[in-house]
CSV table of C-alpha atoms in Angstrom, one decimal:
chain,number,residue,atom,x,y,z
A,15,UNK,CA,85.5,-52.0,0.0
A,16,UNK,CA,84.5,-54.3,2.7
A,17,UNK,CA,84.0,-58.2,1.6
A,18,UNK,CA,80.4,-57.6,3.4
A,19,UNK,CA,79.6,-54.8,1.2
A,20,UNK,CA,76.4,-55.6,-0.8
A,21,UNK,CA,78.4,-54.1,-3.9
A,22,UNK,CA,80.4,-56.8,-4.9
A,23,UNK,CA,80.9,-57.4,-8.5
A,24,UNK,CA,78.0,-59.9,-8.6
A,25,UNK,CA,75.2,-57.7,-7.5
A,26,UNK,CA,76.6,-54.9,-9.8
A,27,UNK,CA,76.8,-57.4,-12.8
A,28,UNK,CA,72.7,-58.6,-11.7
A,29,UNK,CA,72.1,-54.8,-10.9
A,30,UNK,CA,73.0,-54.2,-15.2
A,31,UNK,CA,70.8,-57.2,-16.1
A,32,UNK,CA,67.9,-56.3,-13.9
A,33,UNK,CA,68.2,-52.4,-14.9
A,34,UNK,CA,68.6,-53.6,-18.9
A,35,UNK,CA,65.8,-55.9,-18.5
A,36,UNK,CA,63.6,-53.6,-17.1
A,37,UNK,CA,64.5,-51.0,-19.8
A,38,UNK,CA,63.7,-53.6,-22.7
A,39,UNK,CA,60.2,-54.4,-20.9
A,40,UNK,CA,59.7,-50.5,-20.5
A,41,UNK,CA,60.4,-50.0,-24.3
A,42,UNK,CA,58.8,-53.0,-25.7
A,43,UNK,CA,55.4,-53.3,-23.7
A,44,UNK,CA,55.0,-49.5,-22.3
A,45,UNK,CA,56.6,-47.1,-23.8
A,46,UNK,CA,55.6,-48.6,-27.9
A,47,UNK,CA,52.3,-47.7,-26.9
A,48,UNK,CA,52.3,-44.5,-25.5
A,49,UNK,CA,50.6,-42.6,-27.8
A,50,UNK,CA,51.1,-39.0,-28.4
A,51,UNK,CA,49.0,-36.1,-30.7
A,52,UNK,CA,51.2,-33.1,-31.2
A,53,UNK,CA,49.5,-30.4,-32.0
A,54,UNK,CA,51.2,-27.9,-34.7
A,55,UNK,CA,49.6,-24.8,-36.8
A,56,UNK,CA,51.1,-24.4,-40.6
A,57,UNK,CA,51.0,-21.1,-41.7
A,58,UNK,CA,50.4,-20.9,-45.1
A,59,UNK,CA,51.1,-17.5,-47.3
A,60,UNK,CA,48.4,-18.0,-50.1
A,61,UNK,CA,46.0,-20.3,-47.8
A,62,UNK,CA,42.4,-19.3,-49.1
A,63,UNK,CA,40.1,-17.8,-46.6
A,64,UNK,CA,37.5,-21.0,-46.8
A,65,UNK,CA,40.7,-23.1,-45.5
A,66,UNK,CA,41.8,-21.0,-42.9
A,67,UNK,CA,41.5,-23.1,-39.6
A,68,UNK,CA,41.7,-26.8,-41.7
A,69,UNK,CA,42.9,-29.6,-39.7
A,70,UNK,CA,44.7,-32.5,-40.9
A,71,UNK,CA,45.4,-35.5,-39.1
A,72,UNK,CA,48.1,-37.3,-40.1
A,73,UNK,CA,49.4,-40.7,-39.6
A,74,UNK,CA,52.7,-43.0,-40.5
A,75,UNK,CA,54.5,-46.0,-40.6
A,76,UNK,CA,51.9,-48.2,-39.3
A,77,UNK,CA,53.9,-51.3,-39.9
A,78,UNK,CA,51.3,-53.8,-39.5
A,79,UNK,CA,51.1,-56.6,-38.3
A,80,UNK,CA,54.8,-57.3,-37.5
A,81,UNK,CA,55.1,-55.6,-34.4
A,82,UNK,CA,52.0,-53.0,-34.1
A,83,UNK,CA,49.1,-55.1,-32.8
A,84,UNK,CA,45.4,-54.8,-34.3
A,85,UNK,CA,44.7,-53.8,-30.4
A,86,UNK,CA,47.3,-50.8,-30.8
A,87,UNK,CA,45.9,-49.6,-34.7
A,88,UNK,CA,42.5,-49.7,-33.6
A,89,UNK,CA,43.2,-47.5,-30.5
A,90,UNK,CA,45.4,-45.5,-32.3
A,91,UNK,CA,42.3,-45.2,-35.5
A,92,UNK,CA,39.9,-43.9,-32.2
A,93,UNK,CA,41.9,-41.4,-31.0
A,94,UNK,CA,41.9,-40.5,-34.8
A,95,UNK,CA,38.2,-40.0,-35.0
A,96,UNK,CA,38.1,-38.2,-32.0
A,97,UNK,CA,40.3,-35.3,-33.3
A,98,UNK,CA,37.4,-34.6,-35.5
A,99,UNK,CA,39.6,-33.7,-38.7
A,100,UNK,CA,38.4,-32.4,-41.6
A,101,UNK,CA,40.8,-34.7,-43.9
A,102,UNK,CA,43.3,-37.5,-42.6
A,103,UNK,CA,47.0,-37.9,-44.6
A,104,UNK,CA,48.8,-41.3,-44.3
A,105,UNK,CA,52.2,-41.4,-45.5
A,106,UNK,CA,53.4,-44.8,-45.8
A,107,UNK,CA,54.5,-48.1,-44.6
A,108,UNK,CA,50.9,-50.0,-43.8
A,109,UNK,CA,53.2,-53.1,-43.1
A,110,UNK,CA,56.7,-53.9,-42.6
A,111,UNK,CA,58.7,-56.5,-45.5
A,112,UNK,CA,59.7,-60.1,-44.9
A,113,UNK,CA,62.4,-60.9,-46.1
A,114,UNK,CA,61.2,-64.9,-45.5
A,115,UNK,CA,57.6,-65.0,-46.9
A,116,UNK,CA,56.2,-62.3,-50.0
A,117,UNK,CA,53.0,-63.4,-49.4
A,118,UNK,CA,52.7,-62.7,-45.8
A,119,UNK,CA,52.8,-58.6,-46.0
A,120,UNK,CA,50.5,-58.8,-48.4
A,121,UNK,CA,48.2,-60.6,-46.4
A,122,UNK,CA,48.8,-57.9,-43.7
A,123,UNK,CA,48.2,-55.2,-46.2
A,124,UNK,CA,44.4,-56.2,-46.4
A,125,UNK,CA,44.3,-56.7,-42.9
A,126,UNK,CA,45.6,-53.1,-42.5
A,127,UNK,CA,43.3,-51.9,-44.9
A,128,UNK,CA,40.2,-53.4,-43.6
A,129,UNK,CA,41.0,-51.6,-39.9
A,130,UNK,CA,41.9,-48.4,-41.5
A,131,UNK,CA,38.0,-48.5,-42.7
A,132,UNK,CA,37.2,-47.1,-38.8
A,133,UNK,CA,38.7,-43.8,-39.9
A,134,UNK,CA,35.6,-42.1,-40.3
A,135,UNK,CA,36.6,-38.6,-42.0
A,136,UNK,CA,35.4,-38.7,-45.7
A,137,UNK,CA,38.7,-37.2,-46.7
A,138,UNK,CA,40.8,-39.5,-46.4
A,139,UNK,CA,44.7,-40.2,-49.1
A,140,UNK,CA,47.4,-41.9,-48.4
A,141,UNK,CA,50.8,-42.7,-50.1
A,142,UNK,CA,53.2,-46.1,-50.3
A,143,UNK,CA,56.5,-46.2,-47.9
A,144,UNK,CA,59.4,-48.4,-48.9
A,145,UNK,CA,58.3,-51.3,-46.9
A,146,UNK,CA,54.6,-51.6,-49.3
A,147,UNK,CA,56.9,-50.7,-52.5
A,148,UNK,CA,59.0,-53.8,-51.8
A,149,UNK,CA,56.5,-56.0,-50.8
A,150,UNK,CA,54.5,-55.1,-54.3
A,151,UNK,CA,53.1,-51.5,-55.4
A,152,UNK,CA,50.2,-53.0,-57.0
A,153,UNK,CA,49.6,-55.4,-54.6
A,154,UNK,CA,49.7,-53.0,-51.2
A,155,UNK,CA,48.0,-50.2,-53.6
A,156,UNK,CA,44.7,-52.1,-53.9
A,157,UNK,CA,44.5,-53.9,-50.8
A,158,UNK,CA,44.3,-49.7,-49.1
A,159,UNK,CA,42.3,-48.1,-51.8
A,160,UNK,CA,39.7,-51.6,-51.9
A,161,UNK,CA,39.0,-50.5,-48.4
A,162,UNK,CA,38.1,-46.8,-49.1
A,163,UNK,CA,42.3,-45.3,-49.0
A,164,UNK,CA,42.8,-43.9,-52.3
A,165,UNK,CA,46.9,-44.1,-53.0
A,166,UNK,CA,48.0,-41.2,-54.4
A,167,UNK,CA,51.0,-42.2,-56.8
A,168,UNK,CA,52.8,-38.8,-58.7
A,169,UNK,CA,48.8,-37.8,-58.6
A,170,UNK,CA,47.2,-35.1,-56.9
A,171,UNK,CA,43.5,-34.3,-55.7
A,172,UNK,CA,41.8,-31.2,-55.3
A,173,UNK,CA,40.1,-30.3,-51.8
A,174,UNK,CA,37.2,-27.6,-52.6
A,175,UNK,CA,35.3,-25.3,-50.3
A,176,UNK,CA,33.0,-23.3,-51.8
A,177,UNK,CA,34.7,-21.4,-55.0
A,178,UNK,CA,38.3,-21.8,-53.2
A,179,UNK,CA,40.0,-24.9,-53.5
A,180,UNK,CA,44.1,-26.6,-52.1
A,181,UNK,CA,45.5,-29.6,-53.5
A,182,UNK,CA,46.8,-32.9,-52.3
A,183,UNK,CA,48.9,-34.7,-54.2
A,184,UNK,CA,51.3,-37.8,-53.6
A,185,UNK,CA,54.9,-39.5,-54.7
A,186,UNK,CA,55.6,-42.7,-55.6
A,187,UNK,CA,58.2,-44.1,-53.0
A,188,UNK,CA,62.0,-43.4,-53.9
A,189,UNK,CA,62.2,-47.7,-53.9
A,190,UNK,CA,61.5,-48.1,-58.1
A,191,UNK,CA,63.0,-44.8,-59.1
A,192,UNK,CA,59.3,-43.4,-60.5
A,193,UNK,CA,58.9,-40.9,-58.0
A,194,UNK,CA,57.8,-37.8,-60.1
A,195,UNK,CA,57.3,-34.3,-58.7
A,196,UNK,CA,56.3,-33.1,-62.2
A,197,UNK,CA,53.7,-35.4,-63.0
A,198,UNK,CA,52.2,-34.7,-59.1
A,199,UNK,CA,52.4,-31.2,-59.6
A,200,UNK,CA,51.0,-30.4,-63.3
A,201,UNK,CA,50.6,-27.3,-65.2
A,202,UNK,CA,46.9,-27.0,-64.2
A,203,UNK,CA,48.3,-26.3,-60.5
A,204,UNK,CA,50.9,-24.2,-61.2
A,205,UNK,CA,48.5,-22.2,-62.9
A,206,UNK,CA,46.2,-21.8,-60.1
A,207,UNK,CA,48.7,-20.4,-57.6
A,208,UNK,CA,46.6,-22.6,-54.9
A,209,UNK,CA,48.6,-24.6,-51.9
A,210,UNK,CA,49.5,-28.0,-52.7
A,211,UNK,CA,50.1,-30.1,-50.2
A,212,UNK,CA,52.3,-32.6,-51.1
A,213,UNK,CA,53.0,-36.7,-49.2
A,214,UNK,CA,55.9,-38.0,-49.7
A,215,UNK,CA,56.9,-41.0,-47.4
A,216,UNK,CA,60.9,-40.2,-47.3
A,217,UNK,CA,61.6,-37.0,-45.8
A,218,UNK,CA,65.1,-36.3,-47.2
A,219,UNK,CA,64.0,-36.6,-50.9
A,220,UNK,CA,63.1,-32.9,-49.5
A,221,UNK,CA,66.2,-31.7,-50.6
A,222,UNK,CA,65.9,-33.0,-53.8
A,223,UNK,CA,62.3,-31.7,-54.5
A,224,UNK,CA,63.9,-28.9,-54.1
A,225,UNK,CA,65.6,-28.6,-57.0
A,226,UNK,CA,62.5,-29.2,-59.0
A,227,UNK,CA,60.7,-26.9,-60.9
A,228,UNK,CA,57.7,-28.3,-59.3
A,229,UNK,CA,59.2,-27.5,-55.5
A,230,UNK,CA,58.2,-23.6,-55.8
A,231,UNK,CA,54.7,-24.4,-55.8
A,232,UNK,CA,54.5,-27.0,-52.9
A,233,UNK,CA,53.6,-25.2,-49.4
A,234,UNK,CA,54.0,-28.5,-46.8
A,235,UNK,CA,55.3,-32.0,-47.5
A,236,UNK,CA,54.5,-34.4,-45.5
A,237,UNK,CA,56.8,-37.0,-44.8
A,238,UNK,CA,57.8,-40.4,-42.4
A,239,UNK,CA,60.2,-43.0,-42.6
A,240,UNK,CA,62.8,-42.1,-39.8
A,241,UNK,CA,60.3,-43.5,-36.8
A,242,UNK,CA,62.0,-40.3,-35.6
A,243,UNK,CA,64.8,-42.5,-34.2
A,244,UNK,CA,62.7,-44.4,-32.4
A,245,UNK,CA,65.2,-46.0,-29.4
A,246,UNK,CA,67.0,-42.8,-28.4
A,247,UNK,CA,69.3,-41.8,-25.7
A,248,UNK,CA,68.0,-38.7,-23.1
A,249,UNK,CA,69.2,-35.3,-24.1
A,250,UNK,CA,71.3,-37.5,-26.8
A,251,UNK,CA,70.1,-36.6,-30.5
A,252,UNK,CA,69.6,-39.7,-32.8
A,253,UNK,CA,72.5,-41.8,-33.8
A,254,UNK,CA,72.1,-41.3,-37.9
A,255,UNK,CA,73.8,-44.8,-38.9
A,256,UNK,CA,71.1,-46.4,-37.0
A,257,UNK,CA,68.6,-44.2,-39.1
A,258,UNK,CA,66.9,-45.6,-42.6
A,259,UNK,CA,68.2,-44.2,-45.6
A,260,UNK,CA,66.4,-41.0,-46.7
A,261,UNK,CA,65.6,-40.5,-42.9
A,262,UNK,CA,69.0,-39.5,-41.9
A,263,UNK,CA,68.6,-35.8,-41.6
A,264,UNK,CA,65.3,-35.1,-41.5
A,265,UNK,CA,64.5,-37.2,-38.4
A,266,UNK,CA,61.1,-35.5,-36.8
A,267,UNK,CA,59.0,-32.0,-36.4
A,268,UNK,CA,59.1,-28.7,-38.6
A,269,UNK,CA,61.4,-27.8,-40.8
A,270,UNK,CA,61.4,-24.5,-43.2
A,271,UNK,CA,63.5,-24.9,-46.2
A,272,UNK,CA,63.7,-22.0,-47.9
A,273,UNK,CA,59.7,-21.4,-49.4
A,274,UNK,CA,58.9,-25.5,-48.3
A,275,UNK,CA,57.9,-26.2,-44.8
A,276,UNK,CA,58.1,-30.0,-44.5
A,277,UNK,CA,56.5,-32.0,-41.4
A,278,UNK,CA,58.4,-35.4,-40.1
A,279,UNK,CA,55.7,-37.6,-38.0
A,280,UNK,CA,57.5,-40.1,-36.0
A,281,UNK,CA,55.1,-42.8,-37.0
A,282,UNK,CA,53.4,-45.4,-35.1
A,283,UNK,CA,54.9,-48.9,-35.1
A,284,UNK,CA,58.2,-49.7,-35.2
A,285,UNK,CA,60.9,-51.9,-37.6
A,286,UNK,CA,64.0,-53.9,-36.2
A,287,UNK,CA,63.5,-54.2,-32.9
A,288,UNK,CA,59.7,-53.6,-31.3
A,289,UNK,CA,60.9,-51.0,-28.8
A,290,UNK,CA,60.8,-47.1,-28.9
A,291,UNK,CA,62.4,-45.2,-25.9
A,292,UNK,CA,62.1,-41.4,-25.2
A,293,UNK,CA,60.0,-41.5,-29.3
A,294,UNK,CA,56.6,-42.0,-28.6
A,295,UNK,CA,54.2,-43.1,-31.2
A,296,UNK,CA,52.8,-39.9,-32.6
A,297,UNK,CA,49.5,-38.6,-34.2
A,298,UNK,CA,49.8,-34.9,-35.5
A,299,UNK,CA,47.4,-32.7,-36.2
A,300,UNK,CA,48.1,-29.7,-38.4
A,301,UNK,CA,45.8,-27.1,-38.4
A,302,UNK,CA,46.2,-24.2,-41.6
A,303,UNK,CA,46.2,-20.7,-41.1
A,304,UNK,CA,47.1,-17.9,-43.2
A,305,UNK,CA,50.0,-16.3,-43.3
């Protein structure tokens, strides 16, 4: 090549640091905020006919305040509302763990719950991820349901229209070693033969729920935790040792494992790093319908 070529090893060595600049900036400031609401119908075999058409919005992995800004929740809380569901799911990690300062996350956690009162749908349950289970179960636990976000931990809640009735019930993050399908799911479900609908905020404890007694009578599980990759290559699928634990292969969408359909949302904040590439921040909303 000619010495007068603008391609000299210089210019491409700046052309890499201008191109990997720009790419941070993209991530970081443009791309973290692009907000997407994916729209996906659930059919459900024994769905009663009062339910048919029921939209849930759900939500994850908020991870407040350390890189999701009140700015970003609250915009992300409006688009909520404006989906008009008639019961919002959260599944997990309000805020993100310090490793430096306990008291901080908990300080979030009210924070996080005092926002979260703009959701306006009455019907409103969340579970704990493993970032509010290590930052202090009781702790996170009443600084969401203080503000109006009842926890669901190995509990369940009925939903009732008219004489028909599905049930919502939530685990207890895999962090202590309590979570407990059985005591989520009790006999007086199981008995009704109604769809239970089931949070949990680790996706791959899937396969173990499956090997539960309790599994058979869970229709949808909805899950987090694996930000669905959130930096990830084009056309590249996600590297699974940069993946959480539990997150590894269950990373996003629909699944059908044998009679359990489980749901991955890719959350909203992030962890690690505050960039997302080709992962957008995601709302879903699932709307039932009978099989």
């Amino acid at each position: 090549m000619a010495d007068g070529s603008w391609l000299t090893r210089r210019n491409f060595l700046k052309m890499g640091l201008a191109t990997t600049a720009g790419l941070a900036l993209y991530s970081g400031e443009i791309a973290r905020h692009e907000l997407e609401v994916l729209n996906v119908t659930i059919k459900l075999q024994n769905l009663p006919e009062a339910f048919h058409g029921f939209r849930i919005v759900q939500i994850s992995d908020l991870h407040f305040h350390e890189f999701t800004e009140e700015f970003f929740l609250r915009r992300v809380l409006r688009r909520v509302n404006k989906l008009r569901p008639d019961a919002v799911l959260m599944t997990g990690d309000y805020i993100s763990t310090s490793h430096t300062n306990h008291v901080y996350p908990i300080e979030q956690a009210y924070i996080c719950g005092d926002i979260l009162r703009m959701v306006e749908c009455p019907l409103k349950y969340g579970v704990l991820g493993n970032h509010d289970s290590n930052a202090g179960e009781e702790q996170v636990t009443r600084a969401m349901s203080s503000q109006g976000l009842p926890i669901l931990l190995n509990e369940n809640v009925p939903i009732e229209r008219g004489n028909s009735r599905i049930w919502i019930a939530g685990l207890r993050d895999m962090a202590d070693g309590r979570t407990d399908p059985e005591a989520a799911i009790p006999q007086k479900i199981r008995s009704a033969k109604e769809p239970v609908i089931l949070m949990m905020h680790q996706p791959d404890y899937a396969d173990r729920l499956l090997r539960t007694p309790a599994s058979q009578y869970v229709s949808l599980m909805l899950s987090g935790h694996s930000h669905g990759g959130q930096v990830r290559m084009p056309f590249v699928p996600p590297i699974k040792s940069l993946l959480p634990p539990e997150g590894r292969k269950y990373v996003e969408g629909l699944f059908q494992l044998n009679n359990l359909q489980l749901y991955v949302n890719r959350g909203i904040g992030t962890t690690g790093v505050p960039f997302r590439l080709n992962c957008p921040p995601e709302i879903t909303l699932l709307k039932l319908e009978r099989a």
